[in-house]
Tab-separated table of N, CA and C in Angstrom:
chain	number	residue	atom	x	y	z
A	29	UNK	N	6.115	-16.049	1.340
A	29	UNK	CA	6.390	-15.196	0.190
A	29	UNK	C	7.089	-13.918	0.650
A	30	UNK	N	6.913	-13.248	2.105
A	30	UNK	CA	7.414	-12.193	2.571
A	30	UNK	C	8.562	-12.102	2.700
A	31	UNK	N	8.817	-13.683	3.324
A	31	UNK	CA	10.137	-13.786	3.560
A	31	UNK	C	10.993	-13.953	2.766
A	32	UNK	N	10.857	-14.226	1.813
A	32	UNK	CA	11.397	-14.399	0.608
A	32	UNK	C	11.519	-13.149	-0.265
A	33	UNK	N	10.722	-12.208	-0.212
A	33	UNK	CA	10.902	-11.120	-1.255
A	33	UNK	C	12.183	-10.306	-0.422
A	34	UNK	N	11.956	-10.089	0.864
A	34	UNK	CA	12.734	-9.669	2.018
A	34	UNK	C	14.466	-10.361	1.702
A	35	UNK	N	14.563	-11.302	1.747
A	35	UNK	CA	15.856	-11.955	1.354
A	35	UNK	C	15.862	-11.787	0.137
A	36	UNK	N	15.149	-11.988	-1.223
A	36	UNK	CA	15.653	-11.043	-2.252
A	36	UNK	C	16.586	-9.865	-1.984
A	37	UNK	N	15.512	-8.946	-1.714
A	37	UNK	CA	16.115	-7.840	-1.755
A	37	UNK	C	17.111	-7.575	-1.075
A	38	UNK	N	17.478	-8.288	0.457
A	38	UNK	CA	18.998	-8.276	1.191
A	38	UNK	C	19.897	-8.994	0.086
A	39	UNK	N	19.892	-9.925	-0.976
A	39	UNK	CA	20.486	-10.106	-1.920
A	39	UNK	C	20.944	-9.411	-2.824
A	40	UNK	N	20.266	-8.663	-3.420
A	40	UNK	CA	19.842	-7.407	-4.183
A	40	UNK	C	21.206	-6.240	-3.743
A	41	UNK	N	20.981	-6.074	-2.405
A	41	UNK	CA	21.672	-4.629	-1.954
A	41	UNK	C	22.730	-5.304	-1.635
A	42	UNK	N	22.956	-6.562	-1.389
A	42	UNK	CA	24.446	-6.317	-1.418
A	42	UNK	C	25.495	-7.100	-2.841
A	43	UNK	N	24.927	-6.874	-3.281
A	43	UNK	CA	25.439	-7.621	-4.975
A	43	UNK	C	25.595	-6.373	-5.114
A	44	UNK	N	24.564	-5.049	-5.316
A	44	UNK	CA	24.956	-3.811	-4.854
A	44	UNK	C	25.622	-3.208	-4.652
A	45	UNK	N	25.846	-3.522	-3.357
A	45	UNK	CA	26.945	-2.859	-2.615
A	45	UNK	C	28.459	-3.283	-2.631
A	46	UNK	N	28.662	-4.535	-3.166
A	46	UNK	CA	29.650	-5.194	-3.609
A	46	UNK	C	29.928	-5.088	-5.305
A	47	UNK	N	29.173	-4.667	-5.768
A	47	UNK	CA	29.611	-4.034	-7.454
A	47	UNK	C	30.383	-2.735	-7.949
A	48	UNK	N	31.552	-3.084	-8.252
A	48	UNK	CA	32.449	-2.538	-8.788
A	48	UNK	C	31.846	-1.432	-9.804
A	49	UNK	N	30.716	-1.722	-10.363
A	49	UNK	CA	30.729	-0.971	-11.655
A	49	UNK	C	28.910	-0.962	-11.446
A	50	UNK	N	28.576	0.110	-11.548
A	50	UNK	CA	27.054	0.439	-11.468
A	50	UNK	C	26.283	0.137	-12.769
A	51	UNK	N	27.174	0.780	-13.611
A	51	UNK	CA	26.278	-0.325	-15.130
A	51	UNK	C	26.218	-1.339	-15.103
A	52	UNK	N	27.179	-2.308	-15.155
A	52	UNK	CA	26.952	-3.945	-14.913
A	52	UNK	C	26.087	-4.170	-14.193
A	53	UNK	N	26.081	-3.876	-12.659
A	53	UNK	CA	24.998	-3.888	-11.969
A	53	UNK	C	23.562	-3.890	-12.528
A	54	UNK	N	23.249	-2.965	-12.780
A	54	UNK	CA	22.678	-2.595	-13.366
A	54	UNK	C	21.926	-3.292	-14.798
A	55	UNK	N	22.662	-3.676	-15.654
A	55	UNK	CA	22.364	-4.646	-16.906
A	55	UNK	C	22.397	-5.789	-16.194
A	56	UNK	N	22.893	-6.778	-15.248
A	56	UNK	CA	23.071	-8.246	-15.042
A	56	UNK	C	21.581	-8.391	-14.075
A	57	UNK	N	21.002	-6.896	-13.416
A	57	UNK	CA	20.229	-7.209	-12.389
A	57	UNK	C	18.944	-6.619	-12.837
A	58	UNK	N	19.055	-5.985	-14.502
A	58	UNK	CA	17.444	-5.278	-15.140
A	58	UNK	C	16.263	-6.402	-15.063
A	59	UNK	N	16.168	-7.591	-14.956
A	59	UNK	CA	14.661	-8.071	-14.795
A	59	UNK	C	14.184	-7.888	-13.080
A	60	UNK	N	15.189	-8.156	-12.153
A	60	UNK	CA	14.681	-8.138	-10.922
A	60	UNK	C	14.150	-6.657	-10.406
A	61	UNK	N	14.844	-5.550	-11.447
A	61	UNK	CA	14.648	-3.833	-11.160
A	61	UNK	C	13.417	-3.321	-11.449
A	62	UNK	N	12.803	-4.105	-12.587
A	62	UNK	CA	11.913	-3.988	-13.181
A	62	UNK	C	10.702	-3.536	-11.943
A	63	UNK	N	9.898	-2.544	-12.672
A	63	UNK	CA	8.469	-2.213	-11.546
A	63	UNK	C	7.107	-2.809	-12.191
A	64	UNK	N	6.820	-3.295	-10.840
A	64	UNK	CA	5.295	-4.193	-11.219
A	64	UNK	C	4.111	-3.071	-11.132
A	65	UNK	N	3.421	-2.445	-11.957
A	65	UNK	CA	2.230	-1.481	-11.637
A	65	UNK	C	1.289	-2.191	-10.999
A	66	UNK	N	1.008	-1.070	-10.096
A	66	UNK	CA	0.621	-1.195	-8.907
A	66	UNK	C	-0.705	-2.040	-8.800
A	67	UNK	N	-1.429	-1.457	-9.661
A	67	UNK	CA	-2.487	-2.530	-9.756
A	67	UNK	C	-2.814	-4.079	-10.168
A	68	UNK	N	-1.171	-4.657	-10.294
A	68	UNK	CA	-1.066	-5.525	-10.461
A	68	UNK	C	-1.026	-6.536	-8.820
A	69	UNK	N	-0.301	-5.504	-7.638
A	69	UNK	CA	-0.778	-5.990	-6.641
A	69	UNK	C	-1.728	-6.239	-6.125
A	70	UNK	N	-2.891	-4.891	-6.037
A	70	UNK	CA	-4.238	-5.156	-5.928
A	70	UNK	C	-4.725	-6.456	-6.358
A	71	UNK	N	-4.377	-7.130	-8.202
A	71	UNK	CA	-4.778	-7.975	-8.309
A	71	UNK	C	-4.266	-8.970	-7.589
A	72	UNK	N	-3.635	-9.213	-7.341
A	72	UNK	CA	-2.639	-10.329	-6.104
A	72	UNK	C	-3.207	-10.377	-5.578
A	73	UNK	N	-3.480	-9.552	-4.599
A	73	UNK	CA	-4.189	-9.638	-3.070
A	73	UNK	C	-5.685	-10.180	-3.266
A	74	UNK	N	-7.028	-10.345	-4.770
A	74	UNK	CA	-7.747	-10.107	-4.654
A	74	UNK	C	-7.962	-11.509	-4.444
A	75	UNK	N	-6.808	-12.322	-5.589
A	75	UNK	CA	-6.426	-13.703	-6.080
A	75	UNK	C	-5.931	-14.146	-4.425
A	76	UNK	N	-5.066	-13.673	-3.503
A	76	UNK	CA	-4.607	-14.941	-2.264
A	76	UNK	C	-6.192	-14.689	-1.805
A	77	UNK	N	-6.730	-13.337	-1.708
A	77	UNK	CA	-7.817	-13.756	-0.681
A	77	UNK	C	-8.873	-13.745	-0.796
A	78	UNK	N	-9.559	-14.099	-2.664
A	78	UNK	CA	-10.854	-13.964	-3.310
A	78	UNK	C	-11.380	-13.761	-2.648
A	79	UNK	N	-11.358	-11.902	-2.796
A	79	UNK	CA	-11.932	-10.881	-2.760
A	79	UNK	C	-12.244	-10.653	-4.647
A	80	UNK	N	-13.413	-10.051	-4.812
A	80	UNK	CA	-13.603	-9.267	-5.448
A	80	UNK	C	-13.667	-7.671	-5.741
A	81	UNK	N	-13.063	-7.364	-6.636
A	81	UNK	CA	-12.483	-5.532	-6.611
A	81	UNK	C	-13.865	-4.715	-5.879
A	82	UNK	N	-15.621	-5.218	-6.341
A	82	UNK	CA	-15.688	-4.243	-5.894
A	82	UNK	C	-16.193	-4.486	-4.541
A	83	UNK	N	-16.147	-5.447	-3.804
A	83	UNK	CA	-16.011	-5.675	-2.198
A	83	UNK	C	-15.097	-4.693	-1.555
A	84	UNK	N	-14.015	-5.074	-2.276
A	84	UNK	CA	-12.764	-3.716	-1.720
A	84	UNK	C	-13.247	-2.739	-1.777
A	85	UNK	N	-13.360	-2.259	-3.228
A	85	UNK	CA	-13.794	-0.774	-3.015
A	85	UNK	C	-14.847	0.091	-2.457
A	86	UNK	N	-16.441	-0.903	-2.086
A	86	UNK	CA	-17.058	-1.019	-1.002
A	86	UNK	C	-16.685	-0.275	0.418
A	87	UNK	N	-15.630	-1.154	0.748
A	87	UNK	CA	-15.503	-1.245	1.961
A	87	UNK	C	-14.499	-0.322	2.352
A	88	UNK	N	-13.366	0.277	1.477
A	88	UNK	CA	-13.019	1.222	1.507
A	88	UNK	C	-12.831	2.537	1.337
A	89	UNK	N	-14.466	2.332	0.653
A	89	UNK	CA	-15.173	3.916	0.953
A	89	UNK	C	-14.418	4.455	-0.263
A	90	UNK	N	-14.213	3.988	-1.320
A	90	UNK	CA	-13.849	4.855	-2.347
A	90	UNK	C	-14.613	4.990	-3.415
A	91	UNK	N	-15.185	5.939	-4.075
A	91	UNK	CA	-16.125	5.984	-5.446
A	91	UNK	C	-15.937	4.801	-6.209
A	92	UNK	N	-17.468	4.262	-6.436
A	92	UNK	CA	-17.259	2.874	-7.523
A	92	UNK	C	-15.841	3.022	-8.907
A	93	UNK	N	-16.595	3.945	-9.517
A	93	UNK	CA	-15.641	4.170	-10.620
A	93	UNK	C	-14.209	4.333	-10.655
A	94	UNK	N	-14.079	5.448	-9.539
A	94	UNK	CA	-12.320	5.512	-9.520
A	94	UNK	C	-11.685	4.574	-8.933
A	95	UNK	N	-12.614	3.764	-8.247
A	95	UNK	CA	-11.459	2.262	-7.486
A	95	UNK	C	-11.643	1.627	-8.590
A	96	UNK	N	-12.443	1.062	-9.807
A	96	UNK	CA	-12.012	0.401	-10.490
A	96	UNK	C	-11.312	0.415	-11.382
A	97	UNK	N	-10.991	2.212	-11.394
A	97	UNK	CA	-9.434	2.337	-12.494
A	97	UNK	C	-8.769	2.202	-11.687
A	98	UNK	N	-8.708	2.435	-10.418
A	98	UNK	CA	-7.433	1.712	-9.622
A	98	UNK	C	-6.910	0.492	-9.612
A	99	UNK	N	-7.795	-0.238	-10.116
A	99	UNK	CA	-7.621	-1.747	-10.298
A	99	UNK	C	-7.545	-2.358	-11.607
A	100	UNK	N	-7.671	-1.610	-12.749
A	100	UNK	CA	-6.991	-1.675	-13.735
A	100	UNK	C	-6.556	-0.918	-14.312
A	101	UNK	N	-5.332	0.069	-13.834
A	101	UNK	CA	-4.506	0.536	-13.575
A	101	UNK	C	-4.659	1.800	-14.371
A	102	UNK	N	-5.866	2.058	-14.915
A	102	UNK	CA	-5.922	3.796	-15.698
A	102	UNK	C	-5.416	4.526	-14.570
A	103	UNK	N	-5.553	4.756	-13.058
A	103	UNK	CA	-5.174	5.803	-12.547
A	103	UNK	C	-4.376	5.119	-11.188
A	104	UNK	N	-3.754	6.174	-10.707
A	104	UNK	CA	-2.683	5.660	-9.914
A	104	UNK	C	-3.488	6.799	-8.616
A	105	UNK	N	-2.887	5.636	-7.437
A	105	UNK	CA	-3.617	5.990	-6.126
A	105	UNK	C	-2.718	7.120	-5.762
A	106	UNK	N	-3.711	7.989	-4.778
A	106	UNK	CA	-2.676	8.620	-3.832
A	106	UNK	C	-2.255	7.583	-2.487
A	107	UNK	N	-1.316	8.429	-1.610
A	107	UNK	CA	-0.878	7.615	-0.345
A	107	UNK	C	-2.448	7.299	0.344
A	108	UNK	N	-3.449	8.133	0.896
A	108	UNK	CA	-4.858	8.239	1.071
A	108	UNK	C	-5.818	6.744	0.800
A	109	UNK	N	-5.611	6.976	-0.857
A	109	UNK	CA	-6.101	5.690	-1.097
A	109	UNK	C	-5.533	4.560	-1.175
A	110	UNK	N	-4.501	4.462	-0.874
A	110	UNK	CA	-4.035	3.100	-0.998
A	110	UNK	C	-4.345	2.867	0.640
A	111	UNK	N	-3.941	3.555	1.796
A	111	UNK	CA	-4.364	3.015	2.994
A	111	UNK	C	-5.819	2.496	3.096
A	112	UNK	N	-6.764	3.328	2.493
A	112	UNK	CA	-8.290	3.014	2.276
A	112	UNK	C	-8.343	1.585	1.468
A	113	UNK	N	-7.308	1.242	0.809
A	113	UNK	CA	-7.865	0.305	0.043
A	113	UNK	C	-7.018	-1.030	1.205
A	114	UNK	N	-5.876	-0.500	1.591
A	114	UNK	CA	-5.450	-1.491	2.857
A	114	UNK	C	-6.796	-1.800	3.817
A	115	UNK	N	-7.583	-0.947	4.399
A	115	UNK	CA	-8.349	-1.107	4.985
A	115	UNK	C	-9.564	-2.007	4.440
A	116	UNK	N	-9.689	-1.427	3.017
A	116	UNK	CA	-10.709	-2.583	2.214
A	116	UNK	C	-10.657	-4.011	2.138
A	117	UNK	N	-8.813	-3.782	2.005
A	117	UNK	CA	-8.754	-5.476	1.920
A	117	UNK	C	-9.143	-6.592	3.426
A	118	UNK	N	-8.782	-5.391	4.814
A	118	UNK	CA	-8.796	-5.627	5.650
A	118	UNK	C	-6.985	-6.209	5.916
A	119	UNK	N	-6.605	-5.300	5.764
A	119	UNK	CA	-4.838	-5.905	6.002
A	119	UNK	C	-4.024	-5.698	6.658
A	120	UNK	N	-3.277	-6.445	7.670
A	120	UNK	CA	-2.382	-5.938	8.818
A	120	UNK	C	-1.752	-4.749	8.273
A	121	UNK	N	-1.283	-4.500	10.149
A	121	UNK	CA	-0.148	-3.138	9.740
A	121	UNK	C	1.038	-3.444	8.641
A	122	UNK	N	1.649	-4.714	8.608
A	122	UNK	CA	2.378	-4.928	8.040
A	122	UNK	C	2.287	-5.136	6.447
A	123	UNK	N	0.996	-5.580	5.961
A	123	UNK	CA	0.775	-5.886	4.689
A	123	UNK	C	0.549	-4.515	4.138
A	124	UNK	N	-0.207	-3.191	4.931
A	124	UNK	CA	-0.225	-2.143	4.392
A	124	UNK	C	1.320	-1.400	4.224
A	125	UNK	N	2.060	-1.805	5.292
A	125	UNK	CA	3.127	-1.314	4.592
A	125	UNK	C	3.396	-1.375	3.082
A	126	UNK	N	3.340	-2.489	3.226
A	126	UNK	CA	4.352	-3.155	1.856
A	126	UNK	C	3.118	-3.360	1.115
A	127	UNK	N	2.181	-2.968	0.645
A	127	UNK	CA	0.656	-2.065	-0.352
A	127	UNK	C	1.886	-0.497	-0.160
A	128	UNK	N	1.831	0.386	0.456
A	128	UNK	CA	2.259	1.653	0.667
A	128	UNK	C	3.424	1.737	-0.481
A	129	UNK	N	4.414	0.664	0.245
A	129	UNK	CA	5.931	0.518	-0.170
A	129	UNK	C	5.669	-0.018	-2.096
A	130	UNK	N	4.519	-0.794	-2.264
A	130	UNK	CA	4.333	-1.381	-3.865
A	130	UNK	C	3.835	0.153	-4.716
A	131	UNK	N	2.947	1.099	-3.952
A	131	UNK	CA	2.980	1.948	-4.422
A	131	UNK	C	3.900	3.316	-4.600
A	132	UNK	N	4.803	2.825	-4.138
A	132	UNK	CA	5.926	3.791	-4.185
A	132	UNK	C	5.287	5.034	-3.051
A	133	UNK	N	4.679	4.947	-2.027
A	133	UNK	CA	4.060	5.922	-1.547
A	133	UNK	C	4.861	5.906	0.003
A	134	UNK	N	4.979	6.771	0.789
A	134	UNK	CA	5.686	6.934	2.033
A	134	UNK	C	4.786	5.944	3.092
A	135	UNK	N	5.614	5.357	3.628
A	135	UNK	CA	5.015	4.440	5.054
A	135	UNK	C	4.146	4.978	5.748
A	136	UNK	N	3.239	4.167	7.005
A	136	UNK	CA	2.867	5.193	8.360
A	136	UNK	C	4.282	5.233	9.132
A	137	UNK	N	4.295	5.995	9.627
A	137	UNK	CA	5.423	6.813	11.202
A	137	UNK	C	4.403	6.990	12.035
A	138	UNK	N	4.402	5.739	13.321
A	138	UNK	CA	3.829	6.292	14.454
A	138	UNK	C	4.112	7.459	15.252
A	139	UNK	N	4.994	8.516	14.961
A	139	UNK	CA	5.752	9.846	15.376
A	139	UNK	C	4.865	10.767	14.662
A	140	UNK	N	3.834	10.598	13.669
A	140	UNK	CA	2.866	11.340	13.224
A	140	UNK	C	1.836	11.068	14.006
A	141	UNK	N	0.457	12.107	14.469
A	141	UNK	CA	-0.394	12.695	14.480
A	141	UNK	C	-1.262	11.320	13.793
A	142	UNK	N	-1.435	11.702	12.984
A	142	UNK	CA	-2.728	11.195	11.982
A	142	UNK	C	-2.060	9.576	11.603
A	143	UNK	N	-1.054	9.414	11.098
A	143	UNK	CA	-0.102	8.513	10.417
A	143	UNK	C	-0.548	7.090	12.158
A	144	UNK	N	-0.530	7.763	13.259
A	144	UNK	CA	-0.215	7.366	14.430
A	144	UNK	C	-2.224	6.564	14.938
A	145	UNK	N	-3.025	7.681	14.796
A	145	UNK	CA	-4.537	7.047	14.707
A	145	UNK	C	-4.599	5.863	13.416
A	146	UNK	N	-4.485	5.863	12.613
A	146	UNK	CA	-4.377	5.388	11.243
A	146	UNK	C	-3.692	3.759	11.500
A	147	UNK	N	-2.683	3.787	12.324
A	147	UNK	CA	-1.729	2.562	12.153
A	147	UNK	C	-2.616	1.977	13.545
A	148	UNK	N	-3.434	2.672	14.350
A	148	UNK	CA	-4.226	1.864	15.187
A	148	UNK	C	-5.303	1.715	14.881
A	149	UNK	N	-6.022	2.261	13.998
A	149	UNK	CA	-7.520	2.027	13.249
A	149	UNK	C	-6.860	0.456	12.242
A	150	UNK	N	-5.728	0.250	12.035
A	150	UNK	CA	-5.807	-0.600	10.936
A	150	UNK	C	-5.489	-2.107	11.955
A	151	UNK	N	-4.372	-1.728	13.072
A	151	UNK	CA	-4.277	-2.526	14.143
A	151	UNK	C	-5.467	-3.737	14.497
A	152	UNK	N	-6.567	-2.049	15.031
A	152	UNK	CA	-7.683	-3.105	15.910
A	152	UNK	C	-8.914	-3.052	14.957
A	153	UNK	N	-8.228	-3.533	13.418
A	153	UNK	CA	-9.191	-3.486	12.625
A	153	UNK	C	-10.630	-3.139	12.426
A	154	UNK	N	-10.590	-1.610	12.481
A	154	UNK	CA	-11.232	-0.941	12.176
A	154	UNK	C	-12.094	-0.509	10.630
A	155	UNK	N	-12.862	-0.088	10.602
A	155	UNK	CA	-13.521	-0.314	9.308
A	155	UNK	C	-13.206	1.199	8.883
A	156	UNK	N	-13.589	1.670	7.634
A	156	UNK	CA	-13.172	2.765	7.207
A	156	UNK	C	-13.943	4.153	7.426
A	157	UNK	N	-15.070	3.431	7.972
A	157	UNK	CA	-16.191	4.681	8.466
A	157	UNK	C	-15.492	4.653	10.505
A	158	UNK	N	-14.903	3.794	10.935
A	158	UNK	CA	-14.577	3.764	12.039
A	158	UNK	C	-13.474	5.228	12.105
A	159	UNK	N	-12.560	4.582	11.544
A	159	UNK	CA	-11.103	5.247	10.927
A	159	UNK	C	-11.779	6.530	10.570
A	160	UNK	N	-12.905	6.914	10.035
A	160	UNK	CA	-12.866	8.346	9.368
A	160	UNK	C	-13.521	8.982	10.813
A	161	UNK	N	-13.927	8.234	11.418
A	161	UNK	CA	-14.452	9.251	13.004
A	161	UNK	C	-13.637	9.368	13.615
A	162	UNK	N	-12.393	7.948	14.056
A	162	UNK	CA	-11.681	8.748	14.855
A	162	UNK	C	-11.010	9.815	14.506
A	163	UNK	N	-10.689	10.119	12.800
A	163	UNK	CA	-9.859	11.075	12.764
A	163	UNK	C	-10.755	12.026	12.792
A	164	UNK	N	-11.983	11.796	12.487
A	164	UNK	CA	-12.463	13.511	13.041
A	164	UNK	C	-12.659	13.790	14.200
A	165	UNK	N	-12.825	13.094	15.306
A	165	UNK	CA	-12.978	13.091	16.203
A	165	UNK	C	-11.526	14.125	17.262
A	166	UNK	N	-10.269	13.566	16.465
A	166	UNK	CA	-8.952	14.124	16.876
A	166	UNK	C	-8.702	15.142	15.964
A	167	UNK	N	-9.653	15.521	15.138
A	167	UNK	CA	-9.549	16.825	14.465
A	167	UNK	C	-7.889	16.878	13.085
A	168	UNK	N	-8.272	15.654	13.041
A	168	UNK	CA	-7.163	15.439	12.125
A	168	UNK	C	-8.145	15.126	10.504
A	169	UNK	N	-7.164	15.510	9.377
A	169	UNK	CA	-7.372	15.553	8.330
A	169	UNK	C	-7.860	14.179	8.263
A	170	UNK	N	-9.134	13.942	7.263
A	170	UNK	CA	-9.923	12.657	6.804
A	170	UNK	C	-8.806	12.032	6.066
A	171	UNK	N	-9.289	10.590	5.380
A	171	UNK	CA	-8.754	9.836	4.357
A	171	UNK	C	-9.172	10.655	2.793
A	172	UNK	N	-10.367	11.249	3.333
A	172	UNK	CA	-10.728	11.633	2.052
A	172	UNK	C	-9.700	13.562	1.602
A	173	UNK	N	-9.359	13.672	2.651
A	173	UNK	CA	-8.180	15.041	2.580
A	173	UNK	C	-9.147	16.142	3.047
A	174	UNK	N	-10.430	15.887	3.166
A	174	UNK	CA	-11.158	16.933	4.022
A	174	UNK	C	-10.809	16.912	5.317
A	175	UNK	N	-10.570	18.268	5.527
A	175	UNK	CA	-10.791	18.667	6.901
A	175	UNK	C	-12.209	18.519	7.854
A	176	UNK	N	-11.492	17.988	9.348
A	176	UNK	CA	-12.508	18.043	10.087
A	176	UNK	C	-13.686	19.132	10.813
């Protein structure tokens, strides 16, 4: 399926980049532009890997209540929680990307500090109480945005 959304979208940019006229573009390519809310991925992920929402939210250490408007979509995550909820699902570096990238939220950069513990807590699959020591431990800002 990765590979495939991936070649979409190299399809995508260069129909793109080869269009004369940005409206056309634009009108011939409005269903594929279209945005899926976000919690529609969550539900994806819960469906390939029956999980139940609140296992996730369990495990990613987020308040019962507000992960389950996260999951039906009353409220929209920060960057924070969506890594927490990567971690809930238990999901490679790579699947949290593209969780990050569905939420319209900025990637990890191993060239960050925190961004850099974070992409190795998720690596050597770490749990979210793991992940919240090492970052206090390196005196770096929590998941939860408290300081250490």
């Amino acid at each position: 399926i990765e590979a495939l959304g991936a070649a979409w979208r190299k399809y995508l940019l260069r129909n793109l980049l080869d269009a004369p006229d940005i409206e056309n573009f634009i009108e011939c390519n409005a269903t594929d532009m279209e945005d899926v809310p976000f919690h529609f991925h969550l539900l994806e992920i819960c469906e390939h890997t029956g999980e139940i929402p609140e296992q996730v939210i369990r495990r990613a250490g987020i308040e019962r209540t507000y992960g389950h408007q996260l999951f039906n979509g009353t409220r929209n995550p920060s960057r924070d929680k969506v890594i927490q909820l990567a971690i809930g699902f238990g999901l490679d570096f790579e699947a949290t990307q593209q969780l990050l990238q569905a939420a319209r939220k900025s990637l990890l950069y191993p060239k960050i500090k925190r961004d850099a513990a974070i992409i190795h807590c998720i690596h050597h699959k770490k749990d979210i109480y793991e992940t919240q020591a090492l970052l206090e431990t390196l005196e770096i800002t929590l998941l939860s945005g408290e300081k250490p």
